[in-house]
Amino acid sequence: MAIARLQVHGPRPSGSGESVDDAVELYQRTYSTLLRSSGETRLRVLEPSHRAMGSSLHPLADSDELDLGAFLYAIRRLPAGIVRARRIVMGQEPGAFARAGVGPLEEWEPVEAPARRRRWYDGGGDTLAVLLASASDVDDLVPTLVAFQIEWNKINQRMRAAGWPDGAGGEPDPEECAATLGGAVDDWLRLGDTWGEAFGPQLREIGERRLSLRVRMLGGTQVGYARMTRRWWAPVRGRLAAQHLEDRPIYFISSNTHSLSNLVTGIAREREDELISYVEGLPEADVLRAELSALRDGRSEGSWDNFLYFVARELIDAGGPQLREWRRQAEAAAGVEHLPSRTAMRVPSQIIPLARLDARRLDPRIGEVDADKLGASAAVIVNVDYPLGLAAYNILREVAVDSSALRAVYVLGKAATLNADVGDVMISSVVHDEHSGTTYWLDNAFGVDDIEPDLRFGTGLDNQRAVTVKSTFLQNRSYLDFYYREQFTVVEMEAGPYCNAVYEIADAERYPVGEAVNFSKLPIDFGVIHYASDTPYTQARTLGARGLSYYGMDSTYAASLAIIRRVLRLEGALR
């Protein structure tokens, strides 16, 4: 089948002279070429191009003023050991590290970054190792490290000017830091919450030395990323084969690992009394107790089911390995098998054969389901925890190569919005991919009518235009202003790579570069939904700024309900 293609360039931030994103491209080109070296690169050589870029996420990079917002953003995407690190080694496979004399990684301590699913290893010295899942990890990680170093050294300079640390042994509190070093008290308080008891010691570490990180890349080839993706898919493929599901129709969904499972297993509703008792036992000032009271009195617009899902997650996470194992077994018994990832591509997945679901356990908001048709369905949902950037292309292409019965691709992810508010749901009919320069015109499987019935707090917006950027840092105000003028209002990182893979599912050629593509007729059902997680034009507000986390869950579950209804409708099981 042929897809309509037009030989024109997609939207580019250009004017009468240089492109307004030249500084962004120069920065990316600079670190990409430097990382080709077989030796180490000092991050300080990247600081001038980072500052010149004028990143919207790091607006004070070229100022003497502290940018604690950028510093906090970086800290949440780096492991705690970064405060004593001198060297960061990046690579695709553990074997490459061993050959380079780093590790062996299996003997190092696996460490976590709170806001990125990336495999880090700490050898206990001054070196951190990190496994990369795609080229997007480089675009994400390098600017994060540079921003971290720039703001670290600003704080160091101010601490030294103030005579800190003075050796007296006392540790300043966030209020004192704001008064003496600058920056907003709220930002220092957030930094204190992030570091907890380590706030004082880590601040002292900043005051005692300037930071000069070195980075090294091991490998980083396209073949290496493809090989790793194949290793990621192999266990999923193995489980499908073990259950004689490998040749069944597949609905590929990229979302998260909690919403679909909650909607189809009913395990939270089964433990409703226990969950409510847990909330009633919380301190009176706890927001969950207040929300429970508001729900009971009819003062809350929230969903009771979403509340239960949120509380179940809180309870199980607090309950340790025993409750987590119970959840795994309960979900498996209800038809959802969870598969963790053991590779650098840290993307867990789920296998959900529709015939194994019990219609009586489904979330009642799904609608009336024909149990016989559900039980007769041959289809399988393969749900993955949405990947970062180009890993999306690699994953979907590998799944499609391995399965000739791919029936649908549905993408649910978070995005920045230039015209809406945090928690709103956005459905795009156009996606421009910055990686390929190609613009895709979609016949999106979803519309606002699919979302609005279950959206309590936000607004549903369809007919939007999305731009897939290379990194959260690799964009500036001029860049955003250009896209806004061109009516692109959704800024995200996965839809473009997914569109590139869908193109190759439907056409004989590799995905195009710098063209316009009409996706009005595809051999699969294709839908893309985003929920707004931040607003770059209003000081990067995030879902966390709205208090109780299930306000953010509202948009996630409204979108997940639309997706599961779509699957059941195509299978003829939704009345």
Coordinates of C-alpha atoms in Angstrom, one line a residue, residues 92-93 133-134 221-233 345 393-395 397-398:
Q92 CA 25.3 0.2 25.6
E93 CA 26.4 -3.2 26.9
A133 CA 18.9 2.6 25.5
S134 CA 19.0 4.9 22.4
T221 CA 26.2 2.6 17.4
Q222 CA 22.8 2.1 15.7
V223 CA 23.5 -1.6 15.4
G224 CA 24.2 -1.7 19.1
Y225 CA 20.9 -0.1 19.9
A226 CA 19.1 -2.6 17.5
R227 CA 20.8 -5.5 19.2
M228 CA 19.8 -4.4 22.6
T229 CA 16.2 -3.9 21.5
R230 CA 16.2 -7.4 20.2
R231 CA 17.4 -8.7 23.6
W232 CA 14.7 -6.6 25.3
W233 CA 12.0 -8.2 23.1
M345 CA 16.3 -0.6 27.7
Y393 CA 11.1 3.6 17.1
N394 CA 13.4 0.7 17.9
I395 CA 10.8 -1.1 20.1
R397 CA 10.0 -1.8 14.7
E398 CA 11.2 -4.9 16.5

